[in-house]
PDB file of C-alpha atoms in Angstrom:
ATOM      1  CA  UNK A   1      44.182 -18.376 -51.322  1.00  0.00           C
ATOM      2  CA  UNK A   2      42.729 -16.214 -48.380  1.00  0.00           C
ATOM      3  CA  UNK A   3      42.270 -13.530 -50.355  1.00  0.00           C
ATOM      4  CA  UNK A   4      41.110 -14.915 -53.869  1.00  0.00           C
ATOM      5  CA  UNK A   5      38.464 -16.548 -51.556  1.00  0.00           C
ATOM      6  CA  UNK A   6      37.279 -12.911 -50.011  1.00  0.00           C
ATOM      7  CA  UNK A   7      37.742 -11.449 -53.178  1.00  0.00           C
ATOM      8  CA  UNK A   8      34.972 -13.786 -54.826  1.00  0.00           C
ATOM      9  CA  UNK A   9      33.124 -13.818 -51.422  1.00  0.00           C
ATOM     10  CA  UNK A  10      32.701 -10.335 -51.517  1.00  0.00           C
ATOM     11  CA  UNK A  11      32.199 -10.326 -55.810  1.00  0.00           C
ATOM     12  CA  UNK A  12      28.762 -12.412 -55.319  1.00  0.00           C
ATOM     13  CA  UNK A  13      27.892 -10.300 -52.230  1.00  0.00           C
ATOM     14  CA  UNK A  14      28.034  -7.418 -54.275  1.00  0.00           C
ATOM     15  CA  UNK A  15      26.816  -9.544 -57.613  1.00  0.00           C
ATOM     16  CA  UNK A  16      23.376 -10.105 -54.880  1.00  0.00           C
ATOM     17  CA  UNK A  17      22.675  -6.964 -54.186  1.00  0.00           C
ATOM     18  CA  UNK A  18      22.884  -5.798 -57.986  1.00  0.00           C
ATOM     19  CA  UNK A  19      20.566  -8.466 -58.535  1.00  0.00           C
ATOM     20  CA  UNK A  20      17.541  -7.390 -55.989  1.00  0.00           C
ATOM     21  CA  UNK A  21      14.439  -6.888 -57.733  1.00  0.00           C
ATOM     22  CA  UNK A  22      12.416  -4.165 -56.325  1.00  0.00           C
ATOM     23  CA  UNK A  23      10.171  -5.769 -53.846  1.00  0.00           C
ATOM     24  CA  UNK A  24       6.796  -3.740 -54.862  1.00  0.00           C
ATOM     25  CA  UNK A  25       7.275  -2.776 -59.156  1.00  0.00           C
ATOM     26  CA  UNK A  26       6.370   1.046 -60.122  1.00  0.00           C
ATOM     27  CA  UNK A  27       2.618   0.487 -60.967  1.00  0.00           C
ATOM     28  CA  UNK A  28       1.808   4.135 -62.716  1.00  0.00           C
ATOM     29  CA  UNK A  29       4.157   6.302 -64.804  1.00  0.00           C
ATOM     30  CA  UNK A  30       4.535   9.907 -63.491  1.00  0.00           C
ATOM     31  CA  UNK A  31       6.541  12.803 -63.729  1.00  0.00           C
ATOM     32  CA  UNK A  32       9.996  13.232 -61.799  1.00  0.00           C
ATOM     33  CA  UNK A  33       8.034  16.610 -60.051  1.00  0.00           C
ATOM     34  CA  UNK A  34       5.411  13.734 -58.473  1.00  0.00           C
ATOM     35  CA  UNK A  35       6.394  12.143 -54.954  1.00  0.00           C
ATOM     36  CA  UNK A  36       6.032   8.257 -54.313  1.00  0.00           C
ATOM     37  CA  UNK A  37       4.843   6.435 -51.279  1.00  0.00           C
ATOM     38  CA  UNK A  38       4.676   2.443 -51.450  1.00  0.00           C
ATOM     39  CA  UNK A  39       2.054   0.391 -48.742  1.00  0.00           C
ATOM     40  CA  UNK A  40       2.062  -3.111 -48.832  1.00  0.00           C
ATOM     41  CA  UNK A  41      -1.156  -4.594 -48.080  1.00  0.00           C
ATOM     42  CA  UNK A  42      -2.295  -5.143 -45.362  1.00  0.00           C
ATOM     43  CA  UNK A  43      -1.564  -1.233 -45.155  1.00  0.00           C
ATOM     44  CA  UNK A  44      -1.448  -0.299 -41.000  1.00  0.00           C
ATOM     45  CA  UNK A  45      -3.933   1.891 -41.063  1.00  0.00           C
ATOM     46  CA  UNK A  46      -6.321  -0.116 -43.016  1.00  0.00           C
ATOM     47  CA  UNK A  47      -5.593  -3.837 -41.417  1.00  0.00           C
ATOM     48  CA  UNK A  48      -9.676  -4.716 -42.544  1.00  0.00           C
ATOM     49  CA  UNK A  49      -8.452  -4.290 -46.373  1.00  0.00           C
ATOM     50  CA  UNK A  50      -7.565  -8.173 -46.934  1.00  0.00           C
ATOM     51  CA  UNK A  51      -5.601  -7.812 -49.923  1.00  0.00           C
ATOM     52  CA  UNK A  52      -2.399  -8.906 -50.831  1.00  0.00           C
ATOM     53  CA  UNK A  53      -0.235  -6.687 -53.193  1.00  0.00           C
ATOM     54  CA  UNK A  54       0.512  -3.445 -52.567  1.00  0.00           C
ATOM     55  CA  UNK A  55      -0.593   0.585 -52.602  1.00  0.00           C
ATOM     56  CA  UNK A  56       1.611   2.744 -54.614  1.00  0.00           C
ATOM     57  CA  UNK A  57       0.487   6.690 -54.234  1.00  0.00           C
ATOM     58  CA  UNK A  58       1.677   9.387 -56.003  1.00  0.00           C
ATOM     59  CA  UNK A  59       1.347  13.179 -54.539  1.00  0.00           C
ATOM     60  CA  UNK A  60       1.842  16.200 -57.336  1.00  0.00           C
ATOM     61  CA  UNK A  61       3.604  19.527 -55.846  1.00  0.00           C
ATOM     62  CA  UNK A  62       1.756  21.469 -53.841  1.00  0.00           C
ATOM     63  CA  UNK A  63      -0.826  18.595 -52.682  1.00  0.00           C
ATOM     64  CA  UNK A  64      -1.068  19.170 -49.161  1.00  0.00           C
ATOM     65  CA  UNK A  65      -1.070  23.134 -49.487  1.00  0.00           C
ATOM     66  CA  UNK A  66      -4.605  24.533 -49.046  1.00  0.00           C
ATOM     67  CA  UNK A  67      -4.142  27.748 -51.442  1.00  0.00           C
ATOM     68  CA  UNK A  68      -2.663  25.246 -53.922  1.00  0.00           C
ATOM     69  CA  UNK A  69      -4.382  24.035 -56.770  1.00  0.00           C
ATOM     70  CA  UNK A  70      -3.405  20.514 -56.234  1.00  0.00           C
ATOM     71  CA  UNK A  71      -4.454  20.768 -52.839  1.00  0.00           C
ATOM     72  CA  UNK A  72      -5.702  16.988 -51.846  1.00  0.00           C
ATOM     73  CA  UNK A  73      -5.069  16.459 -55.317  1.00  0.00           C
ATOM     74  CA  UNK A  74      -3.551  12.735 -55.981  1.00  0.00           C
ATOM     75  CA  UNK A  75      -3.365   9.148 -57.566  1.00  0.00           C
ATOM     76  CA  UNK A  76      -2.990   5.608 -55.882  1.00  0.00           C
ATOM     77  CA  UNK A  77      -3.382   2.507 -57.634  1.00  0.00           C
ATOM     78  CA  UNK A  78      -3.529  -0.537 -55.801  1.00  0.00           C
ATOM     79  CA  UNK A  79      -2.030  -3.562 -57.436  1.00  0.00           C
ATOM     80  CA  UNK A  80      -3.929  -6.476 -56.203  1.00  0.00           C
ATOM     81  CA  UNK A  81      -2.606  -9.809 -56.789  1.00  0.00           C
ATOM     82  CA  UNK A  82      -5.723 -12.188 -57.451  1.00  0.00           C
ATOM     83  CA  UNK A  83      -8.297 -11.446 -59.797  1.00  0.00           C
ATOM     84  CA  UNK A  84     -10.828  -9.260 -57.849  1.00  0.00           C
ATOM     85  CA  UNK A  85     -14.796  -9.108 -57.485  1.00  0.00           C
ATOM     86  CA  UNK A  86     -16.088  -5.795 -56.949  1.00  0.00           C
ATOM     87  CA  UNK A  87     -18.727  -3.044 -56.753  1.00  0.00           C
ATOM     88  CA  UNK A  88     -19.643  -0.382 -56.038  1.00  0.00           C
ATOM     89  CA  UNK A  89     -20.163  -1.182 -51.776  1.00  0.00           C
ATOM     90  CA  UNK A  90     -17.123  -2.860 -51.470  1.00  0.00           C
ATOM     91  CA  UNK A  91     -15.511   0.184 -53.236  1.00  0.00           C
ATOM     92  CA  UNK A  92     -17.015   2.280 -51.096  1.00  0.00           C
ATOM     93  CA  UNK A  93     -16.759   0.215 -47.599  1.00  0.00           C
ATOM     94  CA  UNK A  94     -12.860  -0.222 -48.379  1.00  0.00           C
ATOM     95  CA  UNK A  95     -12.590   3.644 -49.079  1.00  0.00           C
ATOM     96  CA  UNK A  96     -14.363   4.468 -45.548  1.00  0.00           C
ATOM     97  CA  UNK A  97     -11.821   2.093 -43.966  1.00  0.00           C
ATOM     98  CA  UNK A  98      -8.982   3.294 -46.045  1.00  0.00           C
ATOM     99  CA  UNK A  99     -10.096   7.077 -44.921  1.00  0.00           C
ATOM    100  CA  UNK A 100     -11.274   6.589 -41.364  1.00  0.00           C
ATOM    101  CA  UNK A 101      -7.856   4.828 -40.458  1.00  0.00           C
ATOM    102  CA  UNK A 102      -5.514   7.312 -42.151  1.00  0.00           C
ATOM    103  CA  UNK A 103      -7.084   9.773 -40.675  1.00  0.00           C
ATOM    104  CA  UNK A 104      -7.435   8.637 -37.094  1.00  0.00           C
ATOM    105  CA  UNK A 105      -3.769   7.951 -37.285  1.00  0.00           C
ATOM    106  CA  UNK A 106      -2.914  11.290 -38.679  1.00  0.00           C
ATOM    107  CA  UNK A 107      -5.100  12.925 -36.012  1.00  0.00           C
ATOM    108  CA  UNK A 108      -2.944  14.591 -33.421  1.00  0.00           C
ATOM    109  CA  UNK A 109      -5.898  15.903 -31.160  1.00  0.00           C
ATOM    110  CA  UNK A 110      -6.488  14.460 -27.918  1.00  0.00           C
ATOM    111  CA  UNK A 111      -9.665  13.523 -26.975  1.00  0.00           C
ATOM    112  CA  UNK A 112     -10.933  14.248 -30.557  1.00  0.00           C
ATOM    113  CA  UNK A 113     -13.363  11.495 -32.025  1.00  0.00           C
ATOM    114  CA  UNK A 114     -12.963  11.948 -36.220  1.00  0.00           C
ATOM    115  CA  UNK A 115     -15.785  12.634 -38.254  1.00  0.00           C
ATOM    116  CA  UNK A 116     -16.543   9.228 -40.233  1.00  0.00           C
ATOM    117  CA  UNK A 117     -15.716   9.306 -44.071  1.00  0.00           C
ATOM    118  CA  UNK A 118     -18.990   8.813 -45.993  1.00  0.00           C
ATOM    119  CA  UNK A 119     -18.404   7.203 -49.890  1.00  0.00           C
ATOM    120  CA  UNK A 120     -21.043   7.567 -52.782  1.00  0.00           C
ATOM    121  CA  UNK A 121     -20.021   5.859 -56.081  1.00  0.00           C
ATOM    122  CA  UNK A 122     -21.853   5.324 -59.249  1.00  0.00           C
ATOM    123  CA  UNK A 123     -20.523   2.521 -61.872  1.00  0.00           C
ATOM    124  CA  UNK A 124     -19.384   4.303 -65.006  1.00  0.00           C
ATOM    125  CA  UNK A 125     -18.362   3.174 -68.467  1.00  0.00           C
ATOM    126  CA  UNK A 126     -14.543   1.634 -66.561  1.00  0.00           C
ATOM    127  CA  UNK A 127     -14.469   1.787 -63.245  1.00  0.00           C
ATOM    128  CA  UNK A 128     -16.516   4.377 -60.626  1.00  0.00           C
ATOM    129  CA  UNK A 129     -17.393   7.928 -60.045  1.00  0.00           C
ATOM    130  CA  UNK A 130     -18.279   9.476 -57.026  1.00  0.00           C
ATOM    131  CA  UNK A 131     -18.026  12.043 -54.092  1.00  0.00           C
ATOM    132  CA  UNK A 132     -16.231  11.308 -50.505  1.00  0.00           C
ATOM    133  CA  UNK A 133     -16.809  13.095 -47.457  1.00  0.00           C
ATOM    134  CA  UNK A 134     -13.535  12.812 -45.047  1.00  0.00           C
ATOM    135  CA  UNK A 135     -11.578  14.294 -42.367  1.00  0.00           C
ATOM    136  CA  UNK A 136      -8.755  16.171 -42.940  1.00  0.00           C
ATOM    137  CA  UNK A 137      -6.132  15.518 -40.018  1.00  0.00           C
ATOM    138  CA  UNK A 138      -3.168  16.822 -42.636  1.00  0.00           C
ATOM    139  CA  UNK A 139      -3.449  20.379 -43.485  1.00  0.00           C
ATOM    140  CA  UNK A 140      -7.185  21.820 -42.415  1.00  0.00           C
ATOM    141  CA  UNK A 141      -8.976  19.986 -39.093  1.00  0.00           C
ATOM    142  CA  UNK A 142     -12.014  20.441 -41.378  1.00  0.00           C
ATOM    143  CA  UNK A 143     -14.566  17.690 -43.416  1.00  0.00           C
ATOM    144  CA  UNK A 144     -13.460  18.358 -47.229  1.00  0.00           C
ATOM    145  CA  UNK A 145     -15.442  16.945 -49.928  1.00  0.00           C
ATOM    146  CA  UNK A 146     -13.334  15.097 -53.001  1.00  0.00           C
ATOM    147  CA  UNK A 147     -13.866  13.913 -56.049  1.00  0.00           C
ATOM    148  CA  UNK A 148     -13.179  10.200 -56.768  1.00  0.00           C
ATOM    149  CA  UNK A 149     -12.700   8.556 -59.970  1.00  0.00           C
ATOM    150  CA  UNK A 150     -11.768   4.885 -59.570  1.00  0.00           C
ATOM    151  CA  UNK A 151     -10.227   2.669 -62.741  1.00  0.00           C
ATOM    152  CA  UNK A 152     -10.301  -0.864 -63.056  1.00  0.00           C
ATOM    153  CA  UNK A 153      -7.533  -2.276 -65.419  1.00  0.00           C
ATOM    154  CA  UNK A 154      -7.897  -6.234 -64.890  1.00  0.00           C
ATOM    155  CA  UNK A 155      -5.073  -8.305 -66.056  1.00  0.00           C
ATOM    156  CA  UNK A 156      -5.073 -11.813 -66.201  1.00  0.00           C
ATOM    157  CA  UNK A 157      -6.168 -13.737 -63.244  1.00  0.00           C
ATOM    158  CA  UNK A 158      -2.932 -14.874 -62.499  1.00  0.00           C
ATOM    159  CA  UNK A 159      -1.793 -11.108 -63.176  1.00  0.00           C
ATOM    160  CA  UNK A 160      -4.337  -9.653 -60.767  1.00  0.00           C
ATOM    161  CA  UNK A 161      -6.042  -6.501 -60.715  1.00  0.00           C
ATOM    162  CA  UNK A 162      -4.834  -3.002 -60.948  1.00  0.00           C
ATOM    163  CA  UNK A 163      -7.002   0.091 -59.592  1.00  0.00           C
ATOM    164  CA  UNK A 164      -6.384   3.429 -60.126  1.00  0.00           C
ATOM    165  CA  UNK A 165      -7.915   5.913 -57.514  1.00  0.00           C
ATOM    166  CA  UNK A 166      -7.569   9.995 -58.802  1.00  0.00           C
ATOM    167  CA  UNK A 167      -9.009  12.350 -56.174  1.00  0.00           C
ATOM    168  CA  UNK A 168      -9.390  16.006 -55.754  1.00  0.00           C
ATOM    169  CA  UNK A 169     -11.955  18.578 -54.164  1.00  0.00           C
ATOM    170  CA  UNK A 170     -11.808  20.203 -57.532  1.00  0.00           C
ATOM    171  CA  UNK A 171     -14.882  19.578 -60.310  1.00  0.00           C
ATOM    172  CA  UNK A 172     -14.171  17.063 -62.923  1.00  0.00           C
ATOM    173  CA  UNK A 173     -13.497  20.011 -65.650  1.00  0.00           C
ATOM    174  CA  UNK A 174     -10.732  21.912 -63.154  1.00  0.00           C
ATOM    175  CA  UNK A 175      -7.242  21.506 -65.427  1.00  0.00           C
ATOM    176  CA  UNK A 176      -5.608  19.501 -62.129  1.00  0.00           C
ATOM    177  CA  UNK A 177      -8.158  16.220 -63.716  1.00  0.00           C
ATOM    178  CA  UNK A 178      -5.741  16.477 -66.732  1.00  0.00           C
ATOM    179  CA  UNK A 179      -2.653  16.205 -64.430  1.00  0.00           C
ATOM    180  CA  UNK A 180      -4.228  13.376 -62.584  1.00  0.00           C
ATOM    181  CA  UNK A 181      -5.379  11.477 -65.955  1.00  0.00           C
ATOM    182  CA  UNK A 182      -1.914  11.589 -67.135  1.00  0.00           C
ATOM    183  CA  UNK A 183      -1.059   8.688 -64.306  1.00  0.00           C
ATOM    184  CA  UNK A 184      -1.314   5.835 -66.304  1.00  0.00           C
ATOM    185  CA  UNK A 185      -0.279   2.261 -65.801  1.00  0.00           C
ATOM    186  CA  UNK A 186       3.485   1.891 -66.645  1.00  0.00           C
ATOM    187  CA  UNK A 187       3.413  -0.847 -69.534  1.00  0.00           C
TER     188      UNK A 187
END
């Protein structure tokens, strides 16, 4: 009896852990050469970002390499889960947070204040363009300049909202814009 009870005891332990859904869903579709990081809002570096959902950013090969073509070269989408109002200053005020507080965690230099990120986006035909001045406490110690390119793919309100964020210092006709356009949202 001892054992027919451990036996089943240990059948639904294992029968749980089968079960687990992933706590935070894969947002974009990407190839297997792409690395995934997952932040659940609030993210720690970015505690004034009031969301709730989660930050799901995807790094090509090569990304954090400064002779690399893909250097600062990635997607994030953020999966929000309420039904969102934006523009283009909130965009831009939660990108300077986003920014400032990665980098002045990444920063490793004592005594070193960070350069502030500046953000300047225009509303396009689905989302926002724009340019972003940052810090770069990863590879360089130096201000780069990227690209930004922000998508808005609403769902329902009781779906939420889904934005896709593709950066890169590179101009908008470099080949890498192809590699980051072919992050979509996983259907």
């Amino acid at each position: 009896m001892k054992k027919i009870f451990m036996s089943l005891l240990l059948l639904g332990c294992c029968l749980e852990a089968w079960c687990q859904h992933e706590p935070y869903p894969q947002v974009l579709q990407a190839d297997s050469t792409w690395t995934r990081e997952v932040f659940p809002f609030p993210i720690h570096f970015a505690p004034e970002l009031k969301y709730e959902g989660y930050e799901e950013a995807w790094f090509p090969p090569g990304w954090i390499q400064p002779e690399n073509d893909a250097f600062w070269s990635y997607v994030f989408a953020w999966k929000i889960e309420k039904d969102i109002v934006l523009n283009d200053s909130i965009l831009e005020e939660n990108l300077k947070h986003y920014f400032d507080g990665l980098m002045n965690v990444r920063n490793k230099r004592i005594d070193f204040e960070i350069p502030k990120t500046t953000v300047h986006l225009k509303n396009a035909n689905i989302g926002y363009r724009g340019k972003i001045s940052l810090y770069d406490a990863f590879a360089t110690q130096q201000v780069l300049e990227l690209n930004v390119s922000i998508e808005l793919v609403k769902k329902t309100s009781a779906q939420g909202t889904i934005m896709i964020f593709r950066f890169s210092p590179k101009p908008s006709h470099h080949y890498v814009w192809g590699k980051l356009r072919e992050l979509t949202v996983k259907s």
